[in-house]
Amino acid sequence: MAIQFELIKTCKQSGARLGRLHTPHGVIDTPIFMPVGTQATVKAMTPEELEDMEAQIILSNTYHLFLRPGHELVEKAGGLHKFMNWKHPILTDSGGFQVFSLGDLRKITEEGVEFRSHLDGAKHFLSPERAIEIENALGADIIMAFDECAPYPADKEYVKKSLERTTRWAARCKAAHKKPEQQALFGIVQGGMYPDLRKQSAEEITEIGFPGYAIGGLSVGEPKPMMYEVLEQTIPYLPEDKPRYLMGVGSPDDLLEGVLRGVDMFDCVLPTRIARNGTAMTSVGKVVIKNAKHFDDFTPLDPNCDCYTCRNYTKAYLRHLYKADEILSSRLMSYHNLYFLIELMKNVRKAIMEDRLLDFKDEFFEKYGYTVK
Ligand SMILES: CC(C)(C)OC(=O)NCc1c[nH]c2nc(N)[nH]c(=O)c12
């Protein structure tokens, strides 16, 4: 088996789980936040900095690497780990979702998706088989099935047709996967915001059988309560002994609400994206560094953080870097935001171990400035 999921403990106060996911490139503690490195780099961070902040697994993307530099080059380099000098686990997303959101969609058929590259407008075709061929070449420890992430909102008939095709595509992915011993293929559950369709998708995907299951099609603009509700309607149909991965999530509150509902893995571009726009996630809420009030504030970004950025630089300096459009601004802000989410998940794992995750959530939301429900 490419991966082994060890369920260590289930929190007595909630549905939260503590686990360890053994992969060919190392062990991952769950619940886990996975930094996104779409084009074989977590933007502005070196692998050594990611190791320093104890990132355990990072994401890359099939669609992007297929378009540039081409999966053949990465394979020639000895695979993604060698190409980007990352010695730890990697997960590649399949590109299905990107095809529907990045390239302007040409047409979708049972066979696959024809689309134009968002880079140069060139026409391309991706099918379940092609996506798996690319992911096998990239060599990630965990690879995702080729799916359709239905837009939101979308009418029920469309979502039903779409999830049923995603199921047929999932079976084709499993059949096309050349290295199930080295690379764990996760199935992806869709079904929009319709609980009965989520149940149908979860039953169909688990019927095919995968070592792990992702919940796609959420965090697509729906209200948060709706996302949490759909999660509650989906998780019970996934096996307890396999990892659950909520794709594209998320912000601190979404991570906590997801863990409480039994999610083990998360990914989101938020920490690095908002960092480049000058916003920091801190233990006392968001800090928008360009705000004039930080002009002569010589305190750290986050008084309760012991990351490299918070130990060595002040808000005044970080504001200056941002206003001067200095590259170091993106680096220092990204380092802190990633560290913040990784640290949050470390504290979540500790709270689960001590059966006090609900209390931890209330304390965190109080300090972070979220209204505690
Ligand atoms: C809009 C953002 C990116 C925040 O979330 C989503 O789109 N969420 C859904 C999502 C993220 N990544 C995925 N990958 C795949 N294969 N399928 C998906 O549905 C998704």
Coordinates of C-alpha atoms and ligand atoms in Angstrom, one line a residue:
M1 CA 0.0 0.0 0.0
A2 CA 1.3 3.4 -0.8
I3 CA -0.1 4.9 2.4
Q4 CA -1.1 3.7 5.8
F5 CA -3.6 5.7 7.9
E6 CA -3.2 5.3 11.6
L7 CA -6.2 6.6 13.6
I8 CA -4.7 7.4 17.0
K9 CA -7.7 9.0 18.8
T10 CA -11.2 10.5 18.3
C11 CA -12.0 13.5 20.4
K12 CA -14.7 12.8 23.1
Q13 CA -16.1 16.4 22.8
S14 CA -16.5 16.3 18.9
G15 CA -16.0 14.2 15.8
A16 CA -12.4 15.3 15.5
R17 CA -9.7 12.7 14.9
L18 CA -6.0 12.5 15.6
G19 CA -4.1 10.4 13.0
R20 CA -0.8 9.7 11.3
L21 CA -0.6 9.2 7.6
H22 CA 2.5 7.1 6.6
T23 CA 3.6 7.8 3.0
P24 CA 6.7 6.8 0.9
H25 CA 8.3 10.2 1.7
G26 CA 7.4 10.4 5.4
V27 CA 4.8 10.6 8.0
I28 CA 2.1 13.3 8.2
D29 CA 0.3 14.2 11.5
T30 CA -3.4 14.8 11.0
P31 CA -5.4 17.0 11.1
I32 CA -2.9 18.8 8.8
F33 CA -2.8 22.0 6.8
M34 CA -1.0 21.5 3.4
P35 CA 0.8 24.6 1.9
V36 CA 0.0 25.0 -1.8
G37 CA 2.9 25.0 -4.2
T38 CA 1.0 25.1 -7.5
Q39 CA 3.9 25.4 -9.9
A40 CA 6.4 23.2 -7.9
T41 CA 7.1 26.0 -5.5
V42 CA 5.3 27.3 -2.4
K43 CA 5.5 30.9 -3.6
A44 CA 8.4 32.9 -2.1
M45 CA 9.5 30.0 0.3
T46 CA 12.6 27.8 0.0
P47 CA 12.2 24.1 1.0
E48 CA 14.5 24.8 4.0
E49 CA 12.1 27.5 5.3
L50 CA 9.2 25.1 4.8
E51 CA 11.1 22.5 6.9
D52 CA 11.9 25.1 9.5
M53 CA 8.2 25.9 10.0
E54 CA 7.5 22.2 10.1
A55 CA 5.4 21.9 6.9
Q56 CA 4.9 18.2 6.5
I57 CA 3.4 17.9 3.0
I58 CA 2.9 20.4 0.1
L59 CA 0.6 20.5 -2.9
S60 CA 1.4 20.9 -6.6
N61 CA -0.9 21.0 -9.6
T62 CA -1.2 18.7 -12.6
Y63 CA -2.9 21.2 -14.8
H64 CA -0.2 23.9 -14.3
L65 CA 2.8 21.6 -14.5
F66 CA 1.4 19.9 -17.6
L67 CA 1.1 23.3 -19.3
R68 CA 4.5 24.5 -18.0
P69 CA 7.2 23.1 -17.9
G70 CA 5.5 19.9 -19.1
H71 CA 5.4 16.7 -17.0
E72 CA 7.9 15.0 -19.3
L73 CA 10.6 17.5 -18.1
V74 CA 9.7 16.8 -14.5
E75 CA 9.9 13.1 -15.1
K76 CA 13.3 13.5 -16.8
A77 CA 14.5 15.4 -13.7
G78 CA 13.6 12.3 -11.6
G79 CA 10.2 13.5 -10.5
L80 CA 8.7 16.4 -8.6
H81 CA 10.6 15.7 -5.3
K82 CA 14.0 15.9 -7.0
F83 CA 13.0 18.7 -9.4
M84 CA 12.0 21.0 -6.6
N85 CA 14.3 19.6 -3.9
W86 CA 11.5 18.7 -1.5
K87 CA 12.3 15.5 0.4
H88 CA 8.9 15.1 2.1
P89 CA 5.4 14.1 1.0
I90 CA 3.8 15.8 -2.0
L91 CA 0.1 15.7 -3.1
T92 CA -0.8 16.6 -6.7
D93 CA -4.3 17.9 -7.5
S94 CA -5.6 16.5 -10.7
G95 CA -6.3 19.6 -12.7
G96 CA -10.0 18.7 -13.2
F97 CA -11.0 21.6 -11.1
Q98 CA -8.6 24.1 -12.6
V99 CA -9.7 23.2 -16.1
F100 CA -13.2 24.5 -15.1
S101 CA -11.9 27.6 -13.4
L102 CA -8.7 28.7 -15.2
G103 CA -8.5 27.9 -18.9
D104 CA -11.6 29.1 -20.7
L105 CA -13.6 26.0 -21.0
R106 CA -14.1 24.7 -24.5
K107 CA -16.1 21.6 -24.1
I108 CA -16.7 18.7 -21.7
T109 CA -17.6 15.3 -23.0
E110 CA -17.7 11.8 -21.5
E111 CA -14.2 11.4 -22.8
G112 CA -12.7 14.4 -21.0
V113 CA -12.3 18.1 -21.3
E114 CA -11.0 20.2 -24.2
F115 CA -9.8 23.6 -23.1
R116 CA -7.6 26.5 -23.9
S117 CA -4.5 27.2 -21.8
H118 CA -4.7 30.2 -19.5
L119 CA -1.1 30.9 -20.5
D120 CA -1.1 31.1 -24.3
G121 CA -4.6 30.1 -25.4
A122 CA -3.3 26.9 -26.9
K123 CA -5.9 24.1 -27.2
H124 CA -5.4 21.1 -24.9
F125 CA -7.3 17.9 -23.9
L126 CA -7.4 16.3 -20.5
S127 CA -9.1 13.0 -19.7
P128 CA -9.0 10.9 -16.6
E129 CA -6.4 8.7 -18.2
R130 CA -4.3 11.6 -19.3
A131 CA -4.4 13.2 -15.8
I132 CA -3.3 10.0 -14.1
E133 CA -0.5 9.6 -16.7
I134 CA 0.7 13.1 -15.8
E135 CA 0.4 12.5 -12.0
N136 CA 2.3 9.1 -12.4
A137 CA 5.0 11.0 -14.2
L138 CA 5.2 13.8 -11.5
G139 CA 5.5 11.1 -8.8
A140 CA 3.6 12.7 -5.9
D141 CA 2.9 10.4 -2.9
I142 CA -0.8 11.2 -3.0
I143 CA -2.6 11.9 -6.3
M144 CA -6.2 13.1 -6.9
A145 CA -8.7 11.7 -9.3
F146 CA -9.9 13.8 -12.3
D147 CA -13.2 15.3 -11.4
E148 CA -15.6 18.1 -12.2
C149 CA -16.1 20.7 -9.5
A150 CA -19.6 21.9 -10.2
P151 CA -20.0 25.7 -10.2
Y152 CA -22.0 27.4 -7.4
P153 CA -24.8 27.9 -7.6
A154 CA -25.8 25.1 -10.0
D155 CA -29.2 23.5 -10.6
K156 CA -29.8 20.0 -9.2
E157 CA -30.1 18.3 -12.5
Y158 CA -26.8 19.6 -13.7
V159 CA -25.0 18.7 -10.4
K160 CA -26.5 15.1 -10.5
K161 CA -25.3 14.5 -14.1
S162 CA -21.9 16.0 -13.2
L163 CA -21.3 13.9 -10.1
E164 CA -22.3 10.7 -12.0
R165 CA -19.8 11.5 -14.7
T166 CA -17.2 12.3 -12.0
T167 CA -17.9 8.8 -10.6
R168 CA -17.3 7.2 -14.0
W169 CA -14.1 9.2 -14.4
A170 CA -13.0 8.1 -10.9
A171 CA -13.3 4.4 -12.0
R172 CA -11.3 5.2 -15.2
C173 CA -8.6 7.0 -13.0
K174 CA -8.3 3.9 -10.8
A175 CA -8.0 1.6 -13.9
A176 CA -5.4 3.9 -15.5
H177 CA -3.2 4.3 -12.3
K178 CA 0.1 2.6 -13.0
K179 CA 1.7 2.8 -9.5
P180 CA -0.9 2.2 -6.8
E181 CA 1.9 0.8 -4.5
Q182 CA 3.9 4.0 -4.7
Q183 CA 1.3 6.7 -5.2
A184 CA -2.0 6.7 -3.3
L185 CA -5.0 7.7 -5.5
F186 CA -7.7 9.6 -3.6
G187 CA -11.3 9.6 -4.9
I188 CA -13.2 13.0 -4.9
V189 CA -16.8 13.3 -3.7
Q190 CA -18.9 16.0 -5.4
G191 CA -22.7 16.7 -5.4
G192 CA -22.8 20.5 -4.9
M193 CA -24.9 21.8 -2.0
Y194 CA -27.5 19.0 -2.3
P195 CA -27.3 16.5 0.7
D196 CA -28.9 13.7 -1.2
L197 CA -26.5 14.1 -4.1
R198 CA -23.5 14.3 -1.7
K199 CA -24.7 11.0 -0.2
Q200 CA -25.0 9.5 -3.7
S201 CA -21.6 10.7 -4.7
A202 CA -20.0 9.4 -1.5
E203 CA -21.6 6.0 -1.9
E204 CA -20.6 5.7 -5.5
I205 CA -17.0 6.9 -4.9
T206 CA -16.5 4.7 -1.8
E207 CA -18.0 1.8 -3.8
I208 CA -15.1 2.0 -6.3
G209 CA -12.7 2.1 -3.3
F210 CA -9.7 4.4 -2.6
P211 CA -7.1 4.7 0.1
G212 CA -8.4 8.2 0.9
Y213 CA -11.3 10.4 0.1
A214 CA -11.5 14.1 -0.8
I215 CA -14.5 16.3 -0.5
G216 CA -14.5 18.7 -3.6
G217 CA -16.9 21.3 -4.7
L218 CA -17.0 23.2 -1.4
S219 CA -15.5 26.6 -0.6
V220 CA -16.8 27.7 -4.0
G221 CA -18.5 30.9 -2.7
E222 CA -21.3 29.3 -0.7
P223 CA -22.1 30.7 2.8
K224 CA -20.0 29.1 5.5
P225 CA -23.0 27.6 7.3
M226 CA -24.0 25.9 4.1
M227 CA -20.4 24.4 3.7
Y228 CA -20.5 23.1 7.3
E229 CA -24.0 21.6 6.7
V230 CA -22.9 19.9 3.5
L231 CA -19.9 18.5 5.3
E232 CA -22.1 17.1 8.0
Q233 CA -24.2 15.4 5.3
T234 CA -21.2 13.9 3.6
I235 CA -18.7 12.8 6.2
P236 CA -20.9 10.0 7.7
Y237 CA -20.8 8.2 4.3
L238 CA -17.0 8.1 4.2
P239 CA -15.2 5.2 6.0
E240 CA -13.7 6.1 9.4
D241 CA -10.4 4.3 8.8
K242 CA -9.5 6.4 5.7
P243 CA -8.3 10.0 5.6
R244 CA -10.8 12.7 4.6
Y245 CA -9.4 15.7 2.7
L246 CA -11.5 19.0 2.3
M247 CA -10.1 20.6 -0.8
G248 CA -9.5 24.4 -1.0
V249 CA -10.1 25.1 2.7
G250 CA -9.1 27.4 4.3
S251 CA -9.2 30.1 6.8
P252 CA -8.7 29.5 10.5
D253 CA -12.4 29.2 11.3
D254 CA -13.0 26.9 8.4
L255 CA -10.1 24.7 9.5
L256 CA -11.4 24.4 13.0
E257 CA -15.0 23.8 11.9
G258 CA -13.8 21.2 9.4
V259 CA -11.7 19.3 12.0
L260 CA -14.7 19.3 14.4
R261 CA -16.7 17.5 11.7
G262 CA -14.1 14.8 11.1
V263 CA -11.8 16.3 8.3
D264 CA -8.2 15.2 8.4
M265 CA -6.5 17.2 5.6
F266 CA -6.8 20.7 4.2
D267 CA -5.2 22.9 1.5
C268 CA -5.6 26.5 0.7
V269 CA -3.8 29.3 -1.2
L270 CA -5.1 31.9 1.3
P271 CA -2.1 32.2 3.6
T272 CA 0.4 32.9 0.8
R273 CA -2.0 34.8 -1.4
I274 CA -3.1 37.3 1.2
A275 CA 0.5 37.6 2.4
R276 CA 1.5 38.9 -1.0
N277 CA -1.4 41.4 -0.7
G278 CA 0.0 42.6 2.7
T279 CA -2.5 40.9 5.0
A280 CA -1.3 38.7 8.0
M281 CA -3.3 36.2 10.0
T282 CA -2.4 36.7 13.6
S283 CA -3.6 35.3 17.0
V284 CA -5.6 38.5 17.5
G285 CA -7.2 38.7 14.1
K286 CA -6.1 40.0 10.7
V287 CA -3.4 42.7 10.3
V288 CA -3.4 44.8 7.1
I289 CA 0.2 45.9 7.1
K290 CA -0.2 48.8 4.7
N291 CA -2.5 50.5 7.2
A292 CA -1.0 53.9 8.3
K293 CA -1.5 53.0 11.9
H294 CA 1.5 50.6 11.6
F295 CA 3.8 53.4 10.3
D296 CA 5.8 53.7 13.5
D297 CA 4.6 50.5 15.3
F298 CA 7.9 48.8 16.4
T299 CA 6.1 45.7 17.8
P300 CA 6.0 42.3 16.0
L301 CA 3.3 41.3 13.5
D302 CA 1.8 39.0 16.1
P303 CA 2.7 39.4 19.9
N304 CA 2.0 35.7 20.5
C305 CA 4.0 34.3 17.6
D306 CA 7.6 33.0 17.8
C307 CA 8.2 32.6 14.0
Y308 CA 11.2 34.0 12.2
T309 CA 9.3 37.0 11.0
C310 CA 7.8 37.9 14.4
R311 CA 11.1 37.4 16.2
N312 CA 13.2 39.6 13.9
Y313 CA 11.0 42.3 12.3
T314 CA 8.5 45.0 13.3
K315 CA 5.2 46.1 11.8
A316 CA 6.9 49.4 10.8
Y317 CA 9.5 47.6 8.8
L318 CA 7.1 45.1 7.2
R319 CA 4.8 48.0 6.2
H320 CA 7.8 49.8 4.7
L321 CA 8.7 46.7 2.7
Y322 CA 5.1 46.3 1.4
K323 CA 4.8 50.0 0.5
A324 CA 8.2 49.8 -1.3
D325 CA 7.0 46.7 -3.2
E326 CA 10.1 44.9 -1.9
I327 CA 10.3 41.1 -2.6
L328 CA 11.2 40.5 1.0
S329 CA 7.7 41.7 1.9
S330 CA 6.1 38.6 0.3
R331 CA 8.7 36.4 1.8
L332 CA 8.4 37.5 5.4
M333 CA 4.6 37.8 5.3
S334 CA 4.2 34.4 3.6
Y335 CA 6.5 32.8 6.2
H336 CA 4.4 34.1 9.1
N337 CA 1.0 33.2 7.6
L338 CA 2.1 29.6 6.8
Y339 CA 3.7 29.3 10.2
F340 CA 0.5 30.6 11.8
L341 CA -1.7 27.9 10.2
I342 CA 0.8 25.1 10.8
E343 CA 1.0 26.2 14.4
L344 CA -2.8 26.4 14.7
M345 CA -3.0 22.7 13.5
K346 CA -0.3 21.7 15.9
N347 CA -2.4 23.2 18.7
V348 CA -5.5 21.5 17.3
R349 CA -3.8 18.1 17.4
K350 CA -2.8 18.8 21.0
A351 CA -6.3 19.8 22.0
I352 CA -7.7 16.6 20.4
M353 CA -5.2 14.5 22.4
E354 CA -6.4 16.2 25.6
D355 CA -10.1 16.0 24.6
R356 CA -10.6 19.7 24.8
L357 CA -11.0 20.8 21.1
L358 CA -14.3 22.6 21.7
D359 CA -12.8 24.6 24.5
F360 CA -9.7 25.3 22.3
K361 CA -12.1 26.5 19.5
D362 CA -13.9 28.9 21.8
E363 CA -10.6 30.3 23.2
F364 CA -9.2 30.7 19.7
F365 CA -12.3 32.4 18.3
E366 CA -12.5 34.7 21.3
K367 CA -8.9 35.9 20.7
Y368 CA -9.1 35.8 16.9
G369 CA -12.2 38.0 17.0
Y370 CA -14.7 35.5 15.6
T371 CA -18.1 35.5 17.2
V372 CA -18.3 32.2 19.0
K373 CA -21.5 30.5 17.9
Ligands
LIG1 C1 -12.5 28.2 -5.0 C2 -11.5 27.4 -4.1 C3 -10.3 27.1 -4.8 C4 -11.2 28.2 -2.8 O1 -12.2 26.2 -3.6 C5 -12.6 25.3 -4.5 O2 -12.7 25.5 -5.6 N1 -13.0 24.2 -3.8 C6 -13.1 22.9 -4.6 C7 -11.8 22.4 -5.0 C8 -10.5 23.0 -4.7 N2 -9.6 22.2 -5.2 C9 -10.2 21.2 -5.9 N3 -9.6 20.2 -6.7 C10 -10.4 19.3 -7.3 N4 -9.8 18.3 -8.0 N5 -11.7 19.3 -7.2 C11 -12.4 20.3 -6.4 O3 -13.6 20.3 -6.3 C12 -11.5 21.3 -5.8

